[in-house]
Short mmCIF file of C-alpha atoms in Angstrom, two decimals:
data_model
loop_
_atom_site.label_atom_id
_atom_site.label_comp_id
_atom_site.label_asym_id
_atom_site.label_seq_id
_atom_site.Cartn_x
_atom_site.Cartn_y
_atom_site.Cartn_z
CA MET E 1 168.63 104.58 63.23
CA THR E 2 167.26 101.29 62.53
CA TYR E 3 170.38 99.39 62.12
CA PHE E 4 171.86 100.80 65.57
CA ILE E 5 168.57 99.87 67.66
CA ARG E 6 168.71 96.37 66.30
CA SER E 7 172.73 96.05 66.96
CA HIS E 8 172.40 97.06 70.32
CA PRO E 9 169.34 95.01 71.44
CA LEU E 10 169.66 94.64 75.56
CA PHE E 11 171.12 98.48 75.67
CA ILE E 12 167.62 99.48 73.84
CA VAL E 13 165.46 97.16 75.94
CA VAL E 14 166.97 98.34 79.38
CA LEU E 15 166.36 101.81 78.14
CA ALA E 16 163.10 101.65 77.01
CA GLN E 17 162.33 100.09 80.36
CA LEU E 18 163.37 103.26 81.99
CA CYS E 19 161.34 105.76 79.67
CA GLY E 20 158.00 103.31 80.19
CA THR E 21 158.59 102.92 84.20
CA SER E 22 159.14 106.90 84.35
CA LEU E 23 155.06 106.65 84.33
CA TRP E 24 154.93 104.42 87.49
CA PHE E 25 155.71 107.16 90.25
CA SER E 26 155.26 110.53 88.00
CA VAL E 27 152.71 111.43 90.86
CA ASN E 28 154.49 110.63 93.74
CA GLY E 29 157.19 112.95 92.11
CA VAL E 30 155.41 116.08 92.25
CA GLY E 31 153.28 114.95 95.44
CA LEU E 32 154.64 117.73 97.81
CA ALA E 33 153.35 120.15 95.07
CA LEU E 34 150.10 118.23 94.76
CA ILE E 35 149.95 118.53 98.52
CA HIS E 36 150.35 122.47 98.81
CA ASP E 37 148.85 123.17 95.31
CA VAL E 38 145.97 120.55 95.03
CA GLY E 39 145.34 120.50 98.70
CA LEU E 40 146.02 116.42 98.75
CA THR E 41 147.15 114.52 102.04
CA GLU E 42 149.79 111.99 102.59
CA LYS E 43 146.71 109.71 102.46
CA ASP E 44 145.61 110.56 99.11
CA LEU E 45 148.91 110.21 97.72
CA GLY E 46 148.98 106.76 99.46
CA TRP E 47 145.53 105.80 97.61
CA LEU E 48 146.94 107.37 94.04
CA THR E 49 149.74 104.86 94.30
CA LEU E 50 147.72 102.40 95.63
CA THR E 51 145.40 102.05 92.21
CA VAL E 52 148.62 102.44 90.18
CA GLN E 53 149.74 98.83 91.79
CA ALA E 54 146.03 97.59 91.84
CA GLY E 55 146.11 98.52 87.98
CA PHE E 56 149.54 96.72 87.76
CA ILE E 57 147.80 93.95 89.18
CA THR E 58 144.72 93.84 86.89
CA GLY E 59 146.53 93.96 83.95
CA THR E 60 149.49 90.92 84.69
CA LEU E 61 146.75 88.89 85.71
CA PHE E 62 144.76 89.59 82.38
CA ILE E 63 147.95 89.00 80.13
CA ALA E 64 148.59 86.30 82.58
CA THR E 65 145.25 84.16 82.34
CA THR E 66 144.63 85.08 78.65
CA GLY E 67 147.94 83.91 77.16
CA LEU E 68 148.35 87.17 75.84
CA ALA E 69 152.12 87.05 77.12
CA ASP E 70 152.94 83.94 75.25
CA ARG E 71 150.33 84.52 72.36
CA ILE E 72 151.08 88.07 71.03
CA ALA E 73 154.82 89.96 70.54
CA ALA E 74 156.05 90.64 73.40
CA SER E 75 157.67 94.19 71.52
CA ARG E 76 153.94 94.63 70.21
CA ILE E 77 152.43 94.50 73.99
CA PHE E 78 155.29 96.93 75.15
CA ALA E 79 154.77 99.58 72.50
CA ILE E 80 151.08 99.62 72.36
CA SER E 81 151.32 99.90 76.59
CA CYS E 82 153.78 103.00 76.16
CA LEU E 83 151.25 104.82 73.91
CA ALA E 84 148.32 104.31 76.05
CA GLY E 85 150.19 104.56 79.18
CA ALA E 86 151.65 108.20 78.22
CA LEU E 87 148.28 109.30 77.42
CA ALA E 88 146.61 108.46 80.38
CA ASN E 89 149.64 109.80 82.73
CA ALA E 90 149.65 113.21 80.62
CA SER E 91 145.83 113.30 80.93
CA PHE E 92 146.24 113.18 84.86
CA VAL E 93 146.94 117.26 84.74
CA PHE E 94 143.16 117.76 84.22
CA VAL E 95 141.76 115.78 86.77
CA ALA E 96 144.34 115.76 89.49
CA ALA E 97 141.72 117.16 91.75
CA HIS E 98 138.89 115.69 90.50
CA GLN E 99 138.03 112.35 92.21
CA PRO E 100 137.45 109.56 91.16
CA PHE E 101 139.07 110.48 87.84
CA ASP E 102 142.25 110.94 89.12
CA LEU E 103 142.29 107.33 90.12
CA LEU E 104 140.54 105.82 87.60
CA LEU E 105 143.73 107.30 84.99
CA ARG E 106 146.04 106.24 87.52
CA PHE E 107 144.81 102.86 87.62
CA PHE E 108 144.60 102.74 83.87
CA THR E 109 148.56 103.83 83.78
CA GLY E 110 148.94 100.89 86.28
CA LEU E 111 147.13 98.69 83.67
CA CYS E 112 149.22 99.77 80.83
CA LEU E 113 152.50 99.14 83.07
CA ALA E 114 151.52 95.61 83.28
CA GLY E 115 152.52 95.54 79.72
CA ILE E 116 155.72 97.09 80.42
CA TYR E 117 157.90 95.68 82.99
CA PRO E 118 156.68 91.77 82.78
CA LEU E 119 157.22 91.85 78.77
CA GLY E 120 160.37 94.04 79.16
CA MET E 121 161.64 90.81 81.18
CA LYS E 122 160.57 88.60 78.46
CA LEU E 123 162.50 90.54 75.90
CA VAL E 124 165.89 90.21 77.71
CA ILE E 125 165.50 86.90 77.86
CA GLY E 126 164.74 86.50 74.17
CA TRP E 127 167.55 88.98 73.02
CA THR E 128 170.30 87.70 75.95
CA PRO E 129 169.73 84.24 77.08
CA LYS E 130 172.92 84.09 78.39
CA TYR E 131 173.85 85.49 81.70
CA VAL E 132 170.19 86.26 82.36
CA GLY E 133 170.89 87.40 85.85
CA ALA E 134 173.54 90.30 84.97
CA ALA E 135 171.00 91.14 82.13
CA LEU E 136 167.90 91.51 84.28
CA ALA E 137 169.59 93.60 86.92
CA TRP E 138 169.91 95.97 83.87
CA LEU E 139 166.57 95.79 83.35
CA VAL E 140 165.74 96.28 87.12
CA GLY E 141 168.31 98.71 87.34
CA MET E 142 166.59 100.52 84.97
CA LEU E 143 162.92 100.17 86.74
CA THR E 144 164.39 101.31 89.78
CA LEU E 145 165.64 104.45 87.60
CA GLY E 146 162.30 104.94 86.03
CA THR E 147 160.48 104.73 89.32
CA ALA E 148 163.02 107.60 90.75
CA LEU E 149 162.84 109.78 87.55
CA PRO E 150 159.87 111.95 88.40
CA HIS E 151 161.42 113.15 91.24
CA LEU E 152 164.73 114.60 89.15
CA LEU E 153 162.21 116.05 86.73
CA ARG E 154 160.77 117.55 89.72
CA GLY E 155 163.79 119.14 90.83
CA MET E 156 165.22 120.36 87.20
CA THR E 157 161.82 121.42 86.70
CA LEU E 158 160.79 122.95 90.04
CA GLY E 159 160.37 126.45 88.70
CA LEU E 160 157.99 125.21 86.37
CA PRO E 161 154.17 124.22 87.12
CA TRP E 162 154.22 120.92 88.28
CA GLN E 163 152.42 118.96 85.30
CA TRP E 164 155.54 119.60 83.15
CA THR E 165 157.02 116.91 85.18
CA LEU E 166 154.12 114.27 84.04
CA LEU E 167 154.27 115.64 80.44
CA VAL E 168 158.03 114.68 80.11
CA ALA E 169 157.46 111.53 81.81
CA SER E 170 154.60 110.81 79.00
CA LEU E 171 157.21 111.60 76.65
CA LEU E 172 159.56 109.52 77.96
CA ALA E 173 157.06 106.89 77.59
CA LEU E 174 156.47 107.37 73.88
CA LEU E 175 160.10 107.56 72.75
CA GLY E 176 160.66 103.99 74.94
CA GLY E 177 157.71 102.43 72.98
CA ALA E 178 158.60 103.60 69.40
CA ALA E 179 162.13 101.99 70.21
CA ILE E 180 160.72 98.69 71.41
CA PHE E 181 158.19 98.71 68.30
CA ILE E 182 161.27 98.89 65.79
CA LEU E 183 163.54 96.34 68.12
CA GLY E 184 161.19 93.68 67.80
CA ASP E 185 161.07 90.58 69.85
CA GLY E 186 164.13 88.50 70.41
CA PRO E 187 164.98 84.87 68.53
CA HIS E 188 165.80 82.90 71.74
CA LEU E 189 162.32 81.93 72.70
CA PRO E 190 159.71 79.48 72.08
CA SER E 191 157.04 79.95 69.69
CA SER E 192 153.86 81.32 70.88
CA SER E 193 151.69 79.52 72.76
CA THR E 194 147.97 79.25 71.19
CA LYS E 195 146.50 77.95 74.40
CA VAL E 196 147.33 79.20 77.52
CA ARG E 197 145.24 78.68 80.96
CA LEU E 198 145.21 80.25 84.15
CA LYS E 199 146.68 77.16 85.85
CA ASP E 200 149.31 77.27 83.67
CA GLY E 201 150.67 80.48 85.00
CA LEU E 202 150.23 78.87 88.21
CA ALA E 203 151.87 75.60 87.34
CA ALA E 204 155.68 76.70 88.42
CA LEU E 205 154.00 77.14 91.76
CA SER E 206 153.56 73.20 92.09
CA GLU E 207 157.67 73.01 91.88
CA ARG E 208 159.27 73.25 94.88
CA ARG E 209 162.28 75.27 93.74
CA PHE E 210 159.96 77.42 92.18
CA ARG E 211 157.97 77.91 94.72
CA ALA E 212 160.98 78.94 97.16
CA VAL E 213 161.86 81.68 94.73
CA ALA E 214 158.38 82.81 94.55
CA ILE E 215 158.26 83.21 98.28
CA GLY E 216 161.77 85.25 98.21
CA TYR E 217 160.02 87.54 95.40
CA PHE E 218 156.92 88.33 97.58
CA GLY E 219 158.92 89.07 100.95
CA HIS E 220 160.84 91.40 98.76
CA SER E 221 157.78 92.65 96.99
CA TRP E 222 156.51 93.52 100.31
CA GLU E 223 158.95 95.65 101.52
CA LEU E 224 160.16 97.69 98.21
CA TYR E 225 157.19 99.53 97.07
CA ALA E 226 155.87 100.98 100.53
CA MET E 227 159.86 101.94 101.20
CA TRP E 228 160.04 103.83 97.57
CA THR E 229 156.72 105.69 98.53
CA LEU E 230 157.87 107.08 101.96
CA ILE E 231 161.24 108.04 100.36
CA PRO E 232 159.81 111.71 99.85
CA PHE E 233 158.62 111.43 103.49
CA MET E 234 161.75 110.47 105.17
CA VAL E 235 163.70 112.68 103.13
CA SER E 236 161.54 115.98 103.81
CA ARG E 237 161.69 114.75 107.65
CA GLU E 238 165.43 115.23 107.56
CA MET E 239 165.21 118.59 105.52
CA GLY E 240 163.33 119.93 107.77
CA ARG E 241 165.66 119.38 110.62
CA LEU E 242 168.47 120.69 108.60
CA ASP E 243 166.25 124.00 107.81
CA ALA E 244 167.15 122.94 103.77
CA GLN E 245 163.84 122.30 102.18
CA GLY E 246 162.85 123.19 98.41
CA PHE E 247 164.68 121.65 95.79
CA SER E 248 166.62 119.36 97.54
CA THR E 249 163.80 117.32 98.73
CA PRO E 250 163.26 116.04 95.31
CA LEU E 251 166.76 115.85 94.02
CA ILE E 252 167.92 113.63 96.81
CA SER E 253 164.53 111.52 96.53
CA PHE E 254 165.89 110.60 93.27
CA SER E 255 169.24 110.17 94.09
CA ILE E 256 168.15 107.66 96.80
CA ILE E 257 166.05 105.65 94.68
CA ALA E 258 168.29 105.73 91.54
CA LEU E 259 171.02 104.71 93.50
CA GLY E 260 169.37 101.04 93.53
CA LEU E 261 170.53 101.09 89.86
CA MET E 262 174.03 100.80 91.08
CA GLY E 263 172.96 98.16 93.55
CA CYS E 264 171.27 96.13 91.09
CA VAL E 265 174.49 96.53 88.58
CA GLY E 266 176.66 95.94 91.11
CA GLY E 267 174.62 92.39 92.13
CA GLY E 268 174.16 91.19 88.92
CA ALA E 269 178.44 91.07 88.39
CA LEU E 270 178.44 89.87 91.64
CA SER E 271 176.13 86.81 90.32
CA ARG E 272 178.37 85.97 87.94
CA HIS E 273 180.93 84.75 90.32
CA ILE E 274 179.07 83.97 93.26
CA GLY E 275 175.21 83.21 91.98
CA SER E 276 172.31 84.69 92.29
CA LEU E 277 171.23 83.02 95.26
CA ALA E 278 174.01 84.32 97.10
CA VAL E 279 173.45 87.83 96.11
CA ALA E 280 169.59 87.97 97.18
CA ARG E 281 170.15 86.54 100.67
CA LEU E 282 172.88 89.47 100.99
CA ALA E 283 170.67 92.25 99.50
CA LEU E 284 167.58 91.15 101.96
CA GLY E 285 169.72 90.61 104.82
CA SER E 286 171.21 93.96 104.28
CA SER E 287 167.84 96.11 103.40
CA GLY E 288 166.10 94.27 106.46
CA LEU E 289 168.69 94.99 109.06
CA ILE E 290 168.52 98.85 108.10
CA CYS E 291 164.77 98.54 108.01
CA LEU E 292 165.13 97.50 111.60
CA LEU E 293 167.53 100.08 112.35
CA TYR E 294 166.20 103.06 111.31
CA PRO E 295 163.65 104.08 113.78
CA LEU E 296 165.64 103.15 116.87
CA VAL E 297 168.93 105.81 115.77
CA ALA E 298 165.98 108.13 114.93
CA PHE E 299 167.76 110.49 117.64
CA LEU E 300 171.35 110.35 115.25
CA SER E 301 171.76 113.59 112.94
CA PRO E 302 170.19 114.45 110.02
CA GLU E 303 173.39 113.62 107.81
CA VAL E 304 173.92 110.22 109.31
CA MET E 305 169.95 109.13 108.67
CA LEU E 306 170.10 110.22 104.88
CA VAL E 307 173.36 108.03 104.90
CA LEU E 308 171.19 105.33 105.72
CA LEU E 309 168.40 106.21 103.72
CA PHE E 310 171.00 105.82 100.82
CA ILE E 311 172.48 102.32 101.65
CA TRP E 312 168.81 101.31 101.96
CA GLY E 313 168.18 102.52 98.29
CA LEU E 314 170.98 100.45 97.14
CA THR E 315 170.12 97.58 98.69
CA VAL E 316 166.25 97.29 98.75
CA ILE E 317 166.52 96.33 95.01
CA ALA E 318 169.49 94.68 94.18
CA ASP E 319 167.66 90.92 94.99
CA SER E 320 164.95 91.72 92.65
CA PRO E 321 166.79 90.80 89.59
CA GLN E 322 168.50 87.92 90.79
CA LEU E 323 165.25 86.48 92.28
CA SER E 324 163.52 86.95 88.68
CA ALA E 325 166.63 85.20 87.09
CA LEU E 326 166.12 82.25 89.59
CA ALA E 327 162.09 82.22 88.49
CA ALA E 328 163.07 82.76 84.97
CA GLU E 329 165.57 79.74 85.29
CA ALA E 330 162.80 77.56 87.42
CA ALA E 331 159.51 78.67 85.07
CA PRO E 332 158.47 76.23 82.28
CA ARG E 333 159.99 77.43 79.13
CA GLU E 334 157.31 77.32 77.28
CA ARG E 335 155.29 79.39 79.54
CA ILE E 336 157.67 82.16 80.82
CA GLY E 337 155.48 84.90 79.99
CA SER E 338 152.74 83.62 81.84
CA THR E 339 154.66 82.70 84.71
CA LEU E 340 156.19 85.46 85.12
CA ALA E 341 153.13 87.91 84.78
CA MET E 342 151.68 85.97 87.35
CA LEU E 343 154.42 85.79 89.85
CA ASN E 344 154.56 90.08 89.05
CA ALA E 345 150.69 89.81 89.64
CA ILE E 346 150.99 88.04 93.48
CA GLY E 347 154.22 90.23 94.32
CA PHE E 348 152.34 93.72 93.66
CA ALA E 349 149.13 92.36 94.79
CA LEU E 350 151.12 91.94 98.28
CA THR E 351 152.22 95.88 98.01
CA ILE E 352 148.73 97.38 98.21
CA PRO E 353 148.55 96.37 101.75
CA SER E 354 152.00 97.61 102.75
CA ILE E 355 151.52 100.90 101.19
CA ALA E 356 148.10 101.62 102.37
CA LEU E 357 149.33 100.14 105.85
CA THR E 358 152.45 102.75 106.02
CA THR E 359 151.12 105.79 104.24
CA ALA E 360 147.46 105.69 106.36
CA LEU E 361 150.17 105.39 109.92
CA TRP E 362 152.78 107.92 108.97
CA GLN E 363 151.09 111.07 110.54
CA TRP E 364 150.70 108.84 113.71
CA GLN E 365 153.60 106.64 113.71
CA GLY E 366 156.27 108.78 111.74
CA LEU E 367 159.69 106.52 111.63
CA TRP E 368 158.31 103.56 113.30
CA VAL E 369 156.01 102.37 110.60
CA VAL E 370 158.89 101.16 108.71
CA TRP E 371 158.66 98.43 111.11
CA TRP E 372 155.23 97.26 109.26
CA LEU E 373 157.96 96.21 106.12
CA LEU E 374 160.24 93.98 108.29
CA PRO E 375 157.89 90.82 107.77
CA GLY E 376 158.98 91.17 104.02
CA PRO E 377 162.76 90.80 104.14
CA ALA E 378 162.27 88.04 106.89
CA LEU E 379 160.07 86.30 104.71
CA GLY E 380 162.28 86.13 101.86
CA LEU E 381 165.38 85.17 103.82
CA TRP E 382 163.23 82.35 105.32
CA ALA E 383 162.80 81.35 101.59
CA MET E 384 166.52 81.88 100.24
CA HIS E 385 167.37 79.73 103.32
CA ARG E 386 164.86 76.81 102.06
CA LEU E 387 166.34 77.36 98.39
CA GLY E 388 170.01 76.83 99.41
CA ARG E 389 169.35 73.69 101.43
CA GLN E 390 167.38 72.21 98.51
CA ARG E 391 170.24 72.97 95.79
#
């Protein structure tokens, strides 16, 4: 087993990323059950999602400002984070109806995810320094699939209590952490730094090229997680119009988000021919166009609206690995862990107002809330245009 793991490092890292990030939206996967069985509201679910994001931001800032991302082996941080996150996620089943304990556990889950996603990027760079854009496409694709996985688990366990979905996600995280612990760090990273300060993580922002990439990433972040949060609500609306509620809603929600894996991998393959910048532009433009059109065509049949959601799910994440590859290329090599962690922290901080705004307004504005996401792809396209001119 150990020989297999160390012989296929990229496969193991992306598979562990899938397992670890299944914790992220595990509560959203059973959101409709929590509304019916526990008495939560859409706004409550939004707050639970926000606390995960807040925990992730706090965690990434901590590992960036303390230098843990560059001082301690990435594989160790990843494995410990998976273990702690699995325990916090499983414990949620006991406090789902009890505030503030439910929020505290989701916040701690977000803290643990900060040791999974950014460190997963560092592990990929350490094991596969060539074709970073294509390799990160697989990693972010697995993040996407991990985000969607709770919806699939809920669809597969619909006849069982909703707690099973969270417990299975925790088990997967344990398996992912164990695999990375065995794998270890890659041979292509510089030696760990013993002195890393806050300004080291922010230093790359003084470079014009990195700053343009960062702005593009921030715009992408504003749109992405709010859109993923709204997916079950939008799918439920169309299923209601079709009189086809039940198991179909979580399975279709899973399919829409999981389709982002194909968008990431396809974009990664395309980036080897036309470059990461061109792929990022194409994805941002496509998702932004659908975001603009979706509420305008709400009168169309449910089947057409679902097709638009599938296309949106395909394109909304395809730019992420290419933006991460551009950021890794422009970041200082000796501070790449801290720089990427800081980039994640700022980007995910922007998801908090976008998620809060859209979930709070869903009951009053319906599909029109997606227009609040439009500034994200618009800002990203502007930044990518600037980056192209700099090149």
